[in-house]
Amino acid sequence: MIDLFPLPDPFELFRPMLSSFGGVDEVDRVRRGMWLHRTLPRPPVGCTPHEVAFRQNKLVLRAYTPSPTAPRGRLPVVVVPSLINRAYICDLEPDRSLVGGLAALGHPVYLVDWGVPGPEDAEVGVAEVLLDLLSRALQRVCRHAGSPQAHILGYCQGGTLSAMYAALRPARVASLVALNAPVLFKDGGRFREFVSHLDVDAAIDADRLVSTDVMGAAFKLLDPMGNWTKYLAIERIANSPRELGRALARERWLEENVPMTGTFAREFIRAAYQEDRLAAGTWQVRGEPVLLRNITCPVFVATCAKDFITPAAAATPLASLVGSRTTKIELLQSGHIGVVVGSFGPKVFYPMLDRWFREV
Amino acid sequence: MAAPDANPFSQLGTDLYKQWEKNMTTWWDQVLDSPEFLEAMGKNTAVQARSRRKYEDGMDEMMERAHLPSRADLVRIGRICTLLEERLLQMEDTLLGMRDRVDSLEKETLEARIEAAEARLELREHLARLQGRLAADVAPVSDAGAPAAEPAPRRAKGGR
């Protein structure tokens, strides 16, 4: 595309005078980073070979065959990502893929790709997500894998939903891994502060989608200066195609926001973030109380020290709220996204999960 | 480690930039933690939602006047499709459940038939054993009781 209106250079007039001024150089680098960010094509994502095991509405259940060279895992692993982001975060790059990594370690892996809801799905609420979509997806996983139960690995909001599902329908859940999954929302960090002042009924229509513009702006405000420094980071790695590819794959994920259905957003924001009903045990789904103490399978709570989206204080209480005998808490030295797509994943986190799934 | 910058002017610029970045971070933190800002943001979201709704309603009305399918019509059709898919999946669930039951019944029936066949075989073997024993027990008795050979016909008296 021809750039008819390039970004103006505020330092053009003073450049000769300020050429040796270090700070100007930094600003110039940010501008170059912005240009790279805007012009470079985004790399392909979700490339790990898989088959589609099941489809329902926008939900696609992706099945990843375990590596024949690794000792085979006994039960299938179901990865449940957040509803408000693209599921390919779990398969961003071939060598940094959560689903690909677990399959390479010998586990039959299934990814619940929620898809992108359309306006016709605006009335899909928490009950539909848990008791219709996730429940059926898990049933199909068990059928596809020929196994009576499966391990569930829920990431971020997907972890919260997985915990709720395990509390409501514990029969098919062999073990639960909650990765950066908030359950005590009063400690939910800045995002909680954002929505605590929101008049949910006025701001969100139950029969419409929550626009990606609104959600994108909210996520950008979680780390305002990060939106500036990321251009510097992109400029720094401009000469390394591999590193640049990695950064742009993450950018693609951040750019491709998924709208939330109005009914789900209303219920989740009110019941979870504003009234903290999950930890209190007062959340009801289709008249059934969601009691975390009903979870009796082994539970692994993984949180990240550098996570400002789900602070560890919001995630770790799950271990004490469940009724399981076997619980494990791990504070990982990584960030909210880095734990899955950074080098930390294949080096530390995937082997840690492999051990957990084989031991429980 | 990088060599210290020989140009003090350049170092000053870098320091100033770093300080600016730090100040901006602090300022943003203050802004984002202030209840006034958060309240205003919440109100702004509500206003945005209202404007969007009004715009979409207006578009719907315009499409309706032009006798064209509106957004609401398409949403309704989409919902019907979703409901139909849900019904089909429920039927599929029921069929799969029935297939599971039939499979388990078939398995149970097959197991029962195999057991019955095995029992019959066992019975037959038992019977064969009994018959063998019976034959073995009966044989000496028959041997003792039975005439050794056919008796010769007696000559008639005075029949010289």
Short mmCIF file of C-alpha atoms in Angstrom, two decimals, chain A residues 17-18 20-24 26-27 30 54-58 119-123 132 136 139-140 143 190 193-194 196-199 202-209 211 213-214 218 221-225 228-229 232, chain B residues 7 9-14 16-17 20-21 24-25 28-30 32-33 35 37-39 41-43 45-50 52-53 56-57 60 71 74-75 78-79 82 85-86 89-90 92-93 96-97 99-100:
data_model
loop_
_atom_site.label_atom_id
_atom_site.label_comp_id
_atom_site.label_asym_id
_atom_site.label_seq_id
_atom_site.Cartn_x
_atom_site.Cartn_y
_atom_site.Cartn_z
CA MET A 17 21.37 20.27 15.78
CA LEU A 18 20.15 17.27 17.77
CA SER A 20 24.09 13.56 18.57
CA PHE A 21 21.34 13.74 21.21
CA GLY A 22 20.75 10.19 22.46
CA GLY A 23 17.07 10.60 23.35
CA VAL A 24 16.16 11.72 19.83
CA GLU A 26 15.38 6.55 20.80
CA VAL A 27 12.35 8.40 19.44
CA VAL A 30 10.31 4.04 17.94
CA PHE A 54 -15.86 -32.08 16.12
CA ARG A 55 -17.63 -28.85 15.22
CA GLN A 56 -20.55 -27.07 16.84
CA ASN A 57 -21.60 -23.61 15.73
CA LYS A 58 -18.29 -21.66 15.85
CA PRO A 119 -24.28 -11.43 16.09
CA GLU A 120 -26.55 -14.50 16.09
CA ASP A 121 -24.56 -15.85 19.09
CA ALA A 122 -25.01 -12.73 21.23
CA GLU A 123 -27.34 -14.54 23.63
CA ASP A 132 -23.70 -27.15 26.03
CA ARG A 136 -20.28 -31.77 24.53
CA GLN A 139 -17.82 -35.88 25.63
CA ARG A 140 -16.59 -35.98 22.01
CA ARG A 143 -15.35 -40.73 22.42
CA ARG A 190 -6.07 -3.55 36.89
CA GLU A 193 -10.43 -1.97 38.57
CA PHE A 194 -11.60 -1.16 35.03
CA SER A 196 -15.61 -2.55 38.84
CA HIS A 197 -16.94 0.92 37.91
CA LEU A 198 -18.85 -0.31 34.88
CA ASP A 199 -22.63 -0.15 34.80
CA ALA A 202 -25.96 0.32 30.47
CA ALA A 203 -22.67 -0.51 28.80
CA ILE A 204 -23.38 -4.00 27.44
CA ASP A 205 -26.44 -5.05 25.49
CA ALA A 206 -27.39 -8.65 26.16
CA ASP A 207 -28.52 -9.18 22.57
CA ARG A 208 -25.41 -7.70 20.92
CA LEU A 209 -21.70 -8.42 20.82
CA SER A 211 -17.21 -4.63 20.19
CA ASP A 213 -12.77 -1.82 19.71
CA VAL A 214 -13.94 -1.52 23.32
CA ALA A 218 -9.29 -1.92 27.57
CA LEU A 221 -4.81 0.36 28.84
CA LEU A 222 -3.60 -2.55 30.98
CA ASP A 223 -0.05 -1.62 29.98
CA PRO A 224 -0.13 1.83 28.32
CA MET A 225 3.62 2.29 28.04
CA TRP A 228 5.16 2.49 23.08
CA THR A 229 8.09 0.31 24.14
CA LEU A 232 11.47 -0.08 20.33
CA ASN B 7 29.69 12.12 23.95
CA PHE B 9 25.54 15.32 25.25
CA SER B 10 24.31 12.03 23.82
CA GLN B 11 24.34 10.39 27.27
CA LEU B 12 22.30 13.31 28.61
CA GLY B 13 19.75 12.74 25.84
CA THR B 14 19.47 9.04 26.64
CA LEU B 16 16.38 12.35 29.59
CA TYR B 17 14.53 9.84 27.41
CA TRP B 20 10.58 10.67 30.36
CA GLU B 21 9.60 7.01 29.94
CA MET B 24 5.09 8.62 31.73
CA THR B 25 4.70 5.18 33.34
CA TRP B 28 -0.31 6.52 33.50
CA ASP B 29 -0.39 4.47 36.70
CA GLN B 30 -1.82 7.45 38.58
CA LEU B 32 -5.48 4.45 35.63
CA ASP B 33 -5.74 4.06 39.39
CA PRO B 35 -11.60 6.37 40.44
CA PHE B 37 -10.89 8.23 35.34
CA LEU B 38 -12.29 4.71 35.73
CA GLU B 39 -15.79 6.06 36.28
CA MET B 41 -14.23 5.31 31.20
CA GLY B 42 -17.22 3.24 32.31
CA LYS B 43 -19.60 6.03 31.31
CA THR B 45 -18.29 2.68 27.30
CA ALA B 46 -22.00 3.01 28.07
CA VAL B 47 -22.33 5.99 25.71
CA GLN B 48 -20.47 4.09 22.98
CA ALA B 49 -22.82 1.12 23.40
CA ARG B 50 -25.87 3.41 23.18
CA ARG B 52 -23.78 1.80 18.40
CA ARG B 53 -27.26 0.52 19.21
CA GLU B 56 -27.64 -0.26 14.15
CA ASP B 57 -31.34 0.36 14.82
CA ASP B 60 -32.21 -1.75 10.36
CA ARG B 71 -29.27 -7.09 10.37
CA LEU B 74 -30.08 -12.10 9.39
CA VAL B 75 -29.47 -12.52 13.12
CA GLY B 78 -28.59 -17.30 12.12
CA ARG B 79 -30.22 -18.12 15.46
CA THR B 82 -27.88 -22.52 15.47
CA GLU B 85 -27.80 -27.50 14.68
CA GLU B 86 -28.27 -27.88 18.43
CA LEU B 89 -26.50 -32.55 17.77
CA GLN B 90 -28.89 -33.57 20.54
CA GLU B 92 -26.75 -37.30 17.37
CA ASP B 93 -25.97 -37.49 21.10
CA LEU B 96 -24.52 -42.19 19.88
CA GLY B 97 -25.83 -43.07 23.34
CA ARG B 99 -25.21 -47.06 19.77
CA ASP B 100 -23.15 -47.28 22.95
#
